[in-house]
Amino acid sequence: MKIDVLVAEIGSTTTVVNAFNNINSPDPVFLGQGQAPTSVLEGDVRIGLNSAIDDLAENLNAQSIEYTEMIATSSAAGGLKMTVHGLVYDMTARAAKEAALGAGAIIHQVTAGKLRRTDLKKIEEIHPNIILLAGGVDYGERDTAIYNAELLAGLNLPIPLIYAGNVENQEEIKLIFEGTNYKLYIVDNVYPKIDELNVEPTRKVIQDAFEEHIIHAPGMEHVRDLVNGPIIPTPGAVMESSKLLYEKIGDVMVLDVGGATTDLHSVTKGSEEVERILVSPEPLAKRTVEGDLGVFVNMPNIVKQIGKEILEKELSLNIDNIMQTYKAIPKNPDEVKFVERLTKEAVLRAVERHAGKIRNVYGPSGRSSLAEGKDLSEVRYIVGTGGALTRLPNRVSIIESIAKNNHTGLLLFPTAEAEILIDNHYIMASLGVLSKVHKDAAFKLMCDSLEIDEKYFLKGEEDVS
């Protein structure tokens, strides 16, 4: 069977392959999916990829699969591990962190100010895939970034290093890393002026550096034997889908509740009213990762956060029994009820951590209001993806609970008017990387999965851009 594009999602445990045809026509189609255990730890990613393709062939009743293009997302080989180093934690270090998270990175260390010996030791222990160095607004403080660059150069690691700090330091940075094992990338400052973020150039370079790195990671060396298109980090692919939706249909938030983490992506400018009282700038596209809010790996943690006794009273279930027998996918009504409650808790806590809030302050002239964090009040669409929010029976009501839990009205949550959409085909990540090479097809396929009318949005594009 001939297929136009296969998109491989190479996860830490499972490799999924999604097949798409008629990719250059007005009506691209999602054909189906195959999956198999990821084989990176066996020393060759091709084993799992070929097994997933065989599974796809079986699901499509085809004897074999031939494809024109294969592109991929990956969170295997440890995902994209990064360390981030800036000048002031609430300014350049935070801006660099936002850039790295939005590109799909797993951040293992963030430092502000001059690096210490303990920081350098930790970097060596982490073995990051990429180091991101920032510091100083353009034409501002120079010395800290140069000092940190010299210390990092002394580690002489054979990995990419991205400099995204004060533009005045660029030539100095080139000299410092000349002759080292690093591959140096220099990009525009992530924090060029006070109260201005510029994270997109750095995000693009992070993904380019990741693609170059991942093909040399243990077990991934032969990935180019099968994959002949782009490879980007899986969380970064979901962000690409989120940005495409924003471009086409307006302000959007995407919730991805998984077994180990809950990721939240938002692409929204927020309201002008909140922007006027915002304490510090927020990126247009923001991603947060809650590593303690997975509904399988971190199940005990969520149970503890809710309270076992409260859960037992609320659900009329023996929680210990369910936790002992539960195996990642709910198999009976009691397990479904249990996982839905964990998912609701993960959603509410993730949104609360991601969203900003209004804070009242009192001064000589009386009370005034300040806004801190990301304003989600203008979000028009909330998308549910990931295993929990695409498969659980009450997934829509779980998402509806977000607006209902803004009891004080001071949290900058989406409102009850936000429309809820579900990634029914569970292909947001695949479509994110597909949008890199087939943007129009990716949007049409996204509309099919979300069950929205693409023609309506294309007609009204001027109104929602």
Coordinates of C-alpha atoms in Angstrom, one line a residue:
M1 CA 0.0 0.0 0.0
K2 CA 1.4 3.4 -1.0
I3 CA 1.1 6.2 1.6
D4 CA 2.0 9.9 1.2
V5 CA 3.3 10.7 4.7
L6 CA 4.0 8.6 7.8
V7 CA 4.5 10.5 11.0
A8 CA 6.3 8.6 13.7
E9 CA 5.9 9.6 17.4
I10 CA 8.9 7.9 19.0
G11 CA 8.1 7.9 22.7
S12 CA 10.1 6.7 25.7
T13 CA 8.1 3.5 25.8
T14 CA 5.9 3.3 22.7
T15 CA 6.4 4.2 19.0
V16 CA 3.3 5.3 17.2
V17 CA 3.0 5.7 13.4
N18 CA 0.2 7.8 11.9
A19 CA -0.6 7.5 8.1
F20 CA -1.9 10.3 5.9
N21 CA -2.8 10.3 2.3
N22 CA -3.9 12.8 -0.4
I23 CA -1.6 15.2 1.4
N24 CA -1.3 17.6 -1.5
S25 CA -5.0 17.6 -2.3
P26 CA -7.8 19.7 -0.9
D27 CA -9.0 16.7 1.1
P28 CA -6.1 15.0 3.0
V29 CA -7.1 11.9 5.0
F30 CA -6.0 10.2 8.2
L31 CA -5.8 6.5 7.3
G32 CA -4.9 4.9 10.6
Q33 CA -2.3 4.2 13.2
G34 CA 0.1 1.5 14.2
Q35 CA 2.2 1.1 17.3
A36 CA 5.0 -1.0 18.9
P37 CA 7.4 -0.8 21.8
T38 CA 10.1 1.8 21.3
S39 CA 13.5 0.1 20.7
V40 CA 16.0 2.8 21.5
L41 CA 17.2 0.9 24.5
E42 CA 17.8 -2.1 22.3
G43 CA 20.3 0.0 20.4
D44 CA 18.3 0.6 17.2
V45 CA 15.2 2.7 16.9
R46 CA 14.5 1.0 13.5
I47 CA 13.2 -2.2 15.2
G48 CA 10.3 -0.4 16.9
L49 CA 9.6 1.8 13.9
N50 CA 9.4 -1.1 11.5
S51 CA 7.2 -3.0 14.0
A52 CA 4.9 0.0 14.2
I53 CA 4.7 0.1 10.4
D54 CA 3.9 -3.6 10.3
D55 CA 1.2 -3.0 12.9
L56 CA -0.2 -0.2 10.7
A57 CA -0.2 -2.5 7.7
E58 CA -2.2 -5.1 9.7
N59 CA -4.7 -2.5 10.8
L60 CA -5.1 -1.3 7.2
N61 CA -5.4 -4.9 5.9
A62 CA -2.3 -4.2 3.7
Q63 CA 0.4 -6.6 2.8
S64 CA 3.1 -4.0 3.1
I65 CA 3.6 -0.2 3.4
E66 CA 5.5 2.1 1.1
Y67 CA 5.8 5.8 1.9
T68 CA 7.0 8.9 0.2
E69 CA 7.8 10.9 3.3
M70 CA 8.4 10.0 7.0
I71 CA 8.7 12.7 9.6
A72 CA 8.9 12.3 13.3
T73 CA 8.6 13.6 16.8
S74 CA 10.6 12.2 19.6
S75 CA 10.7 12.1 23.4
A76 CA 13.0 9.0 23.4
A77 CA 16.6 8.9 24.4
G78 CA 15.8 11.1 27.4
G79 CA 13.9 13.7 25.4
L80 CA 15.4 17.1 24.9
K81 CA 17.4 17.7 28.2
M82 CA 18.5 21.3 28.6
T83 CA 20.1 23.6 31.2
V84 CA 19.3 27.3 31.1
H85 CA 21.5 30.2 32.4
G86 CA 20.6 33.9 32.7
L87 CA 21.3 37.0 34.6
V88 CA 18.3 37.8 36.7
Y89 CA 15.9 35.0 37.5
D90 CA 12.7 37.0 36.9
M91 CA 14.0 38.5 33.7
T92 CA 16.6 36.9 31.3
A93 CA 16.6 33.5 33.1
R94 CA 12.8 33.3 32.9
A95 CA 12.8 34.4 29.3
A96 CA 15.3 31.7 28.3
K97 CA 13.3 29.1 30.2
E98 CA 10.1 30.1 28.3
A99 CA 11.9 29.7 25.0
A100 CA 13.2 26.3 26.0
L101 CA 9.9 25.0 27.3
G102 CA 8.1 26.2 24.2
A103 CA 10.5 24.3 22.0
G104 CA 9.7 21.1 23.8
A105 CA 12.6 20.8 26.2
I106 CA 12.8 19.1 29.6
I107 CA 14.6 21.7 31.7
H108 CA 16.9 20.1 34.3
Q109 CA 18.6 23.3 35.7
V110 CA 17.9 27.0 35.7
T111 CA 20.5 29.4 37.1
A112 CA 20.6 33.2 37.5
G113 CA 23.7 35.3 38.0
K114 CA 27.3 34.0 38.0
L115 CA 27.7 30.2 37.8
R116 CA 29.2 28.5 40.8
R117 CA 31.4 25.4 41.0
T118 CA 28.4 23.4 42.2
D119 CA 26.4 24.6 39.2
L120 CA 29.1 23.4 36.8
K121 CA 29.3 20.0 38.6
K122 CA 25.5 19.7 38.2
I123 CA 25.7 20.4 34.5
E124 CA 28.2 17.7 34.0
E125 CA 26.0 15.2 36.0
I126 CA 22.9 16.2 33.9
H127 CA 24.6 15.5 30.5
P128 CA 22.3 18.1 28.8
N129 CA 21.6 17.8 25.1
I130 CA 21.7 21.6 24.7
I131 CA 22.9 24.5 26.9
L132 CA 21.1 27.9 26.6
L133 CA 23.1 30.9 27.8
A134 CA 21.4 34.3 28.1
G135 CA 21.9 37.5 30.2
G136 CA 21.6 41.2 30.0
V137 CA 19.2 43.3 27.9
D138 CA 20.7 44.6 24.6
Y139 CA 23.4 47.2 25.4
G140 CA 23.0 46.5 29.1
E141 CA 25.0 44.4 31.6
R142 CA 27.7 42.3 29.8
D143 CA 30.0 40.8 32.3
T144 CA 27.9 38.0 33.8
A145 CA 27.2 36.3 30.5
I146 CA 30.9 36.6 29.5
Y147 CA 32.0 35.2 32.9
N148 CA 29.5 32.3 32.5
A149 CA 30.5 31.6 28.9
E150 CA 34.2 31.3 30.0
L151 CA 33.2 28.7 32.7
L152 CA 31.0 26.8 30.3
A153 CA 33.8 26.8 27.7
G154 CA 36.0 25.2 30.3
L155 CA 33.7 22.2 30.5
N156 CA 34.2 21.7 26.8
L157 CA 31.2 19.5 26.2
P158 CA 30.5 18.1 22.7
I159 CA 27.0 19.5 22.5
P160 CA 25.2 22.5 21.0
L161 CA 25.3 25.8 23.1
I162 CA 22.9 28.6 22.2
Y163 CA 23.8 32.2 23.1
A164 CA 20.6 34.4 23.3
G165 CA 21.8 37.3 25.5
N166 CA 23.0 40.9 25.2
V167 CA 23.8 41.6 21.5
E168 CA 27.0 43.4 22.4
N169 CA 28.5 40.2 23.6
Q170 CA 28.1 38.2 20.4
E171 CA 31.7 38.7 19.0
E172 CA 33.2 38.0 22.4
I173 CA 31.1 34.8 22.8
K174 CA 32.4 33.6 19.4
L175 CA 36.0 34.1 20.6
I176 CA 35.3 32.3 23.9
F177 CA 34.0 29.2 22.3
E178 CA 36.4 29.1 19.3
G179 CA 38.2 25.8 19.3
T180 CA 36.0 24.1 21.8
N181 CA 33.9 21.0 21.3
Y182 CA 30.7 22.9 21.5
K183 CA 28.6 23.7 18.4
L184 CA 27.8 27.4 19.0
Y185 CA 24.5 29.0 17.9
I186 CA 24.0 32.7 18.3
V187 CA 20.5 34.1 18.1
D188 CA 18.6 37.3 19.0
N189 CA 18.3 38.2 22.7
V190 CA 15.4 36.5 24.4
Y191 CA 15.0 39.6 26.6
P192 CA 16.1 42.5 24.4
K193 CA 14.5 45.3 26.4
I194 CA 12.9 45.6 29.9
D195 CA 9.4 44.2 29.6
E196 CA 9.9 42.6 26.2
L197 CA 10.2 38.9 25.4
N198 CA 11.6 37.6 22.1
V199 CA 11.5 33.8 22.5
E200 CA 10.6 32.5 19.0
P201 CA 14.0 32.8 17.3
T202 CA 15.6 30.8 20.2
R203 CA 12.8 28.2 20.0
K204 CA 13.4 27.6 16.3
V205 CA 17.2 27.2 16.9
I206 CA 16.6 24.8 19.8
Q207 CA 14.5 22.6 17.5
D208 CA 17.1 22.7 14.8
A209 CA 19.8 21.8 17.2
F210 CA 17.7 19.0 18.7
E211 CA 17.2 17.5 15.2
E212 CA 20.9 17.5 14.6
H213 CA 21.6 16.0 18.1
I214 CA 18.9 13.3 18.2
I215 CA 20.2 11.5 15.2
H216 CA 23.5 10.9 17.1
A217 CA 21.8 9.7 20.4
P218 CA 22.4 6.1 21.4
G219 CA 19.8 3.9 19.7
M220 CA 18.8 6.8 17.3
E221 CA 21.9 6.7 15.0
H222 CA 20.0 5.0 12.2
V223 CA 16.8 7.0 12.4
R224 CA 17.7 8.7 9.1
D225 CA 17.5 5.3 7.4
L226 CA 13.7 5.6 7.7
V227 CA 12.9 9.2 8.5
N228 CA 13.5 11.6 5.6
G229 CA 11.9 14.7 7.0
P230 CA 12.0 16.9 10.1
I231 CA 12.3 15.5 13.6
I232 CA 11.2 17.7 16.5
P233 CA 10.6 17.1 20.2
T234 CA 7.1 15.7 20.8
P235 CA 6.0 18.5 23.3
G236 CA 7.3 21.1 20.8
A237 CA 5.2 19.5 18.1
V238 CA 2.1 20.0 20.2
M239 CA 3.1 23.6 20.6
E240 CA 3.4 23.9 16.8
S241 CA -0.2 22.6 16.5
S242 CA -1.3 25.1 19.1
K243 CA 0.3 28.0 17.2
L244 CA -1.3 26.8 14.0
L245 CA -4.7 26.8 15.6
Y246 CA -4.1 30.3 17.0
E247 CA -3.2 31.5 13.5
K248 CA -6.3 30.0 12.0
I249 CA -9.1 30.2 14.6
G250 CA -8.0 32.5 17.4
D251 CA -6.8 32.3 21.0
V252 CA -6.4 28.7 22.2
M253 CA -5.3 26.6 25.1
V254 CA -4.3 22.9 24.7
L255 CA -4.4 20.5 27.6
D256 CA -2.4 17.3 27.4
V257 CA -2.9 15.0 30.4
G258 CA -0.6 12.0 30.3
G259 CA 0.5 9.2 32.5
A260 CA 3.6 11.0 33.8
T261 CA 2.9 14.7 33.3
T262 CA 0.3 17.2 32.4
D263 CA 1.4 19.7 29.7
L264 CA -0.5 22.9 29.1
H265 CA 0.1 25.1 26.0
S266 CA -1.6 28.5 25.5
V267 CA -1.4 30.9 22.6
T268 CA -3.1 34.1 23.5
K269 CA -2.3 37.8 23.9
G270 CA -4.8 38.1 26.7
S271 CA -7.0 41.2 27.2
E272 CA -5.9 44.8 26.8
E273 CA -7.3 45.6 30.3
V274 CA -5.1 43.0 32.0
E275 CA -2.1 43.9 29.8
R276 CA -2.2 47.4 31.2
I277 CA -1.7 46.2 34.8
L278 CA 0.7 43.3 34.0
V279 CA 3.7 43.2 36.3
S280 CA 6.1 41.5 33.8
P281 CA 5.7 40.3 30.2
E282 CA 4.4 36.9 29.2
P283 CA 5.1 35.1 25.9
L284 CA 2.4 34.9 23.3
A285 CA 2.9 31.1 23.2
K286 CA 3.5 29.6 26.6
R287 CA 4.0 26.0 27.7
T288 CA 4.2 24.6 31.3
V289 CA 4.9 21.0 32.3
E290 CA 3.6 19.6 35.6
G291 CA 5.9 16.7 36.4
D292 CA 3.8 15.7 39.4
L293 CA 0.5 15.5 37.7
G294 CA 0.5 12.3 35.6
V295 CA -2.6 10.0 36.0
F296 CA -0.6 6.8 36.1
V297 CA 3.1 7.2 37.0
N298 CA 2.2 10.0 39.4
M299 CA -1.2 8.6 40.5
P300 CA -0.1 8.3 44.2
N301 CA 0.9 11.9 44.2
I302 CA -2.5 13.2 42.9
V303 CA -4.3 10.9 45.3
K304 CA -2.3 12.4 48.1
Q305 CA -3.1 16.0 46.9
I306 CA -6.8 15.3 46.9
G307 CA -6.7 13.2 50.0
K308 CA -7.5 9.5 50.0
E309 CA -10.3 9.8 52.6
I310 CA -11.9 12.6 50.6
L311 CA -11.7 10.5 47.4
E312 CA -13.2 7.4 49.0
K313 CA -16.1 9.4 50.3
E314 CA -16.6 11.3 47.0
L315 CA -16.4 8.2 44.7
S316 CA -17.6 5.5 47.1
L317 CA -14.6 3.3 46.2
N318 CA -11.8 1.5 48.0
I319 CA -8.9 3.6 46.7
D320 CA -6.1 1.2 47.9
N321 CA -7.7 -1.7 45.9
I322 CA -8.0 0.3 42.8
M323 CA -4.4 1.7 43.0
Q324 CA -3.1 -1.9 43.4
T325 CA -4.8 -3.2 40.3
Y326 CA -4.9 -0.2 37.9
K327 CA -2.6 -0.7 34.9
A328 CA -2.4 2.6 32.9
I329 CA -5.7 2.2 31.0
P330 CA -9.1 2.0 32.9
K331 CA -10.8 -1.4 32.3
N332 CA -14.0 -1.1 34.3
P333 CA -16.5 1.6 35.5
D334 CA -14.8 2.0 38.9
E335 CA -11.4 2.6 37.3
V336 CA -12.9 5.0 34.8
K337 CA -14.6 7.0 37.6
F338 CA -11.3 7.0 39.5
V339 CA -9.2 8.1 36.6
E340 CA -11.7 10.8 35.6
R341 CA -11.4 12.3 39.1
L342 CA -7.5 12.2 38.9
T343 CA -7.7 13.9 35.5
K344 CA -10.0 16.6 36.7
E345 CA -7.5 17.3 39.6
A346 CA -4.6 17.3 37.1
V347 CA -6.4 19.7 34.8
L348 CA -7.4 22.2 37.6
R349 CA -4.0 22.3 39.2
A350 CA -2.2 22.6 35.9
V351 CA -4.4 25.5 34.8
E352 CA -4.0 27.2 38.1
R353 CA -0.2 27.0 37.9
H354 CA -0.1 28.1 34.2
A355 CA -2.6 31.0 34.5
G356 CA -2.0 34.3 36.1
K357 CA -4.0 36.2 38.7
I358 CA -5.1 39.6 39.8
R359 CA -3.6 40.8 43.0
N360 CA -4.9 43.8 45.0
V361 CA -2.2 46.0 46.6
Y362 CA -2.6 48.9 49.0
G363 CA -0.6 52.1 49.0
P364 CA -0.9 55.7 50.1
S365 CA -3.5 56.4 47.4
G366 CA -5.6 53.4 48.3
R367 CA -6.1 50.0 46.6
S368 CA -4.9 49.2 43.1
S369 CA -4.8 46.0 41.1
L370 CA -1.8 44.3 39.5
A371 CA -1.8 41.2 37.2
E372 CA 0.8 38.5 37.5
G373 CA 1.3 35.6 35.0
K374 CA -0.4 34.5 31.8
D375 CA -3.9 35.9 31.0
L376 CA -6.1 33.1 29.7
S377 CA -9.4 35.1 29.9
E378 CA -9.5 35.7 26.1
V379 CA -9.1 32.0 25.2
R380 CA -11.8 31.1 22.7
Y381 CA -11.1 27.4 22.4
I382 CA -9.8 24.8 24.8
V383 CA -8.5 21.6 23.2
G384 CA -8.2 18.3 25.0
T385 CA -5.5 15.9 23.9
G386 CA -3.5 13.1 25.4
G387 CA -4.9 9.7 26.4
A388 CA -7.1 10.9 29.3
L389 CA -8.8 13.9 27.5
T390 CA -9.4 12.0 24.2
R391 CA -10.7 8.8 25.6
L392 CA -12.5 9.3 29.0
P393 CA -16.3 9.4 28.7
N394 CA -16.7 12.7 30.7
R395 CA -13.7 14.5 29.2
V396 CA -15.8 17.5 28.2
S397 CA -17.3 18.0 31.6
I398 CA -13.7 17.7 33.1
I399 CA -12.6 20.6 30.9
E400 CA -15.8 22.6 31.7
S401 CA -14.8 22.4 35.4
I402 CA -12.0 25.0 34.7
A403 CA -14.3 28.0 34.5
K404 CA -16.4 26.8 37.4
N405 CA -13.4 26.8 39.7
N406 CA -12.6 30.5 39.4
H407 CA -14.5 31.2 42.6
T408 CA -13.0 34.6 43.4
G409 CA -12.9 35.8 39.9
L410 CA -9.3 36.9 40.4
L411 CA -7.7 34.0 38.5
L412 CA -7.0 34.7 34.8
F413 CA -8.8 31.5 33.7
P414 CA -10.6 30.9 30.4
T415 CA -14.3 31.8 30.8
A416 CA -17.4 29.5 30.4
E417 CA -17.8 30.9 26.9
A418 CA -14.7 29.1 25.7
E419 CA -15.6 26.3 23.3
I420 CA -14.3 22.8 24.1
L421 CA -12.8 20.8 21.3
I422 CA -11.4 17.2 21.5
D423 CA -8.5 15.8 19.5
N424 CA -10.6 12.7 18.7
H425 CA -7.9 11.1 16.5
Y426 CA -5.2 11.9 19.1
I427 CA -2.9 13.3 16.5
M428 CA -2.0 16.8 17.7
A429 CA 1.7 16.0 18.0
S430 CA 1.8 14.4 14.5
L431 CA 0.1 17.3 13.0
G432 CA 2.4 19.8 14.6
V433 CA 5.5 18.3 12.9
L434 CA 3.4 17.8 9.7
S435 CA 2.6 21.6 9.7
K436 CA 6.4 22.2 9.2
V437 CA 6.2 20.7 5.7
H438 CA 2.4 20.6 4.8
K439 CA 0.8 23.4 6.7
D440 CA -2.6 23.5 4.9
A441 CA -3.0 19.8 5.1
A442 CA -2.2 19.8 8.8
F443 CA -4.9 22.4 9.5
K444 CA -7.5 20.5 7.5
L445 CA -6.6 17.2 9.3
M446 CA -6.7 19.1 12.6
C447 CA -10.2 20.3 11.8
D448 CA -11.3 16.8 11.1
S449 CA -9.9 15.5 14.4
L450 CA -11.5 18.4 16.3
E451 CA -14.7 18.1 14.4
I452 CA -14.9 21.7 13.4
D453 CA -15.7 23.2 10.0
E454 CA -12.5 24.3 8.3
K455 CA -14.4 26.3 5.7
Y456 CA -16.0 28.5 8.3
F457 CA -12.7 29.5 9.8
L458 CA -11.0 30.1 6.4
K459 CA -13.9 32.4 5.4
G460 CA -13.6 34.3 8.7
E461 CA -9.8 34.2 8.9
E462 CA -9.4 38.0 8.9
D463 CA -11.7 38.2 11.9
V464 CA -9.7 35.8 14.1
S465 CA -6.1 36.4 13.2

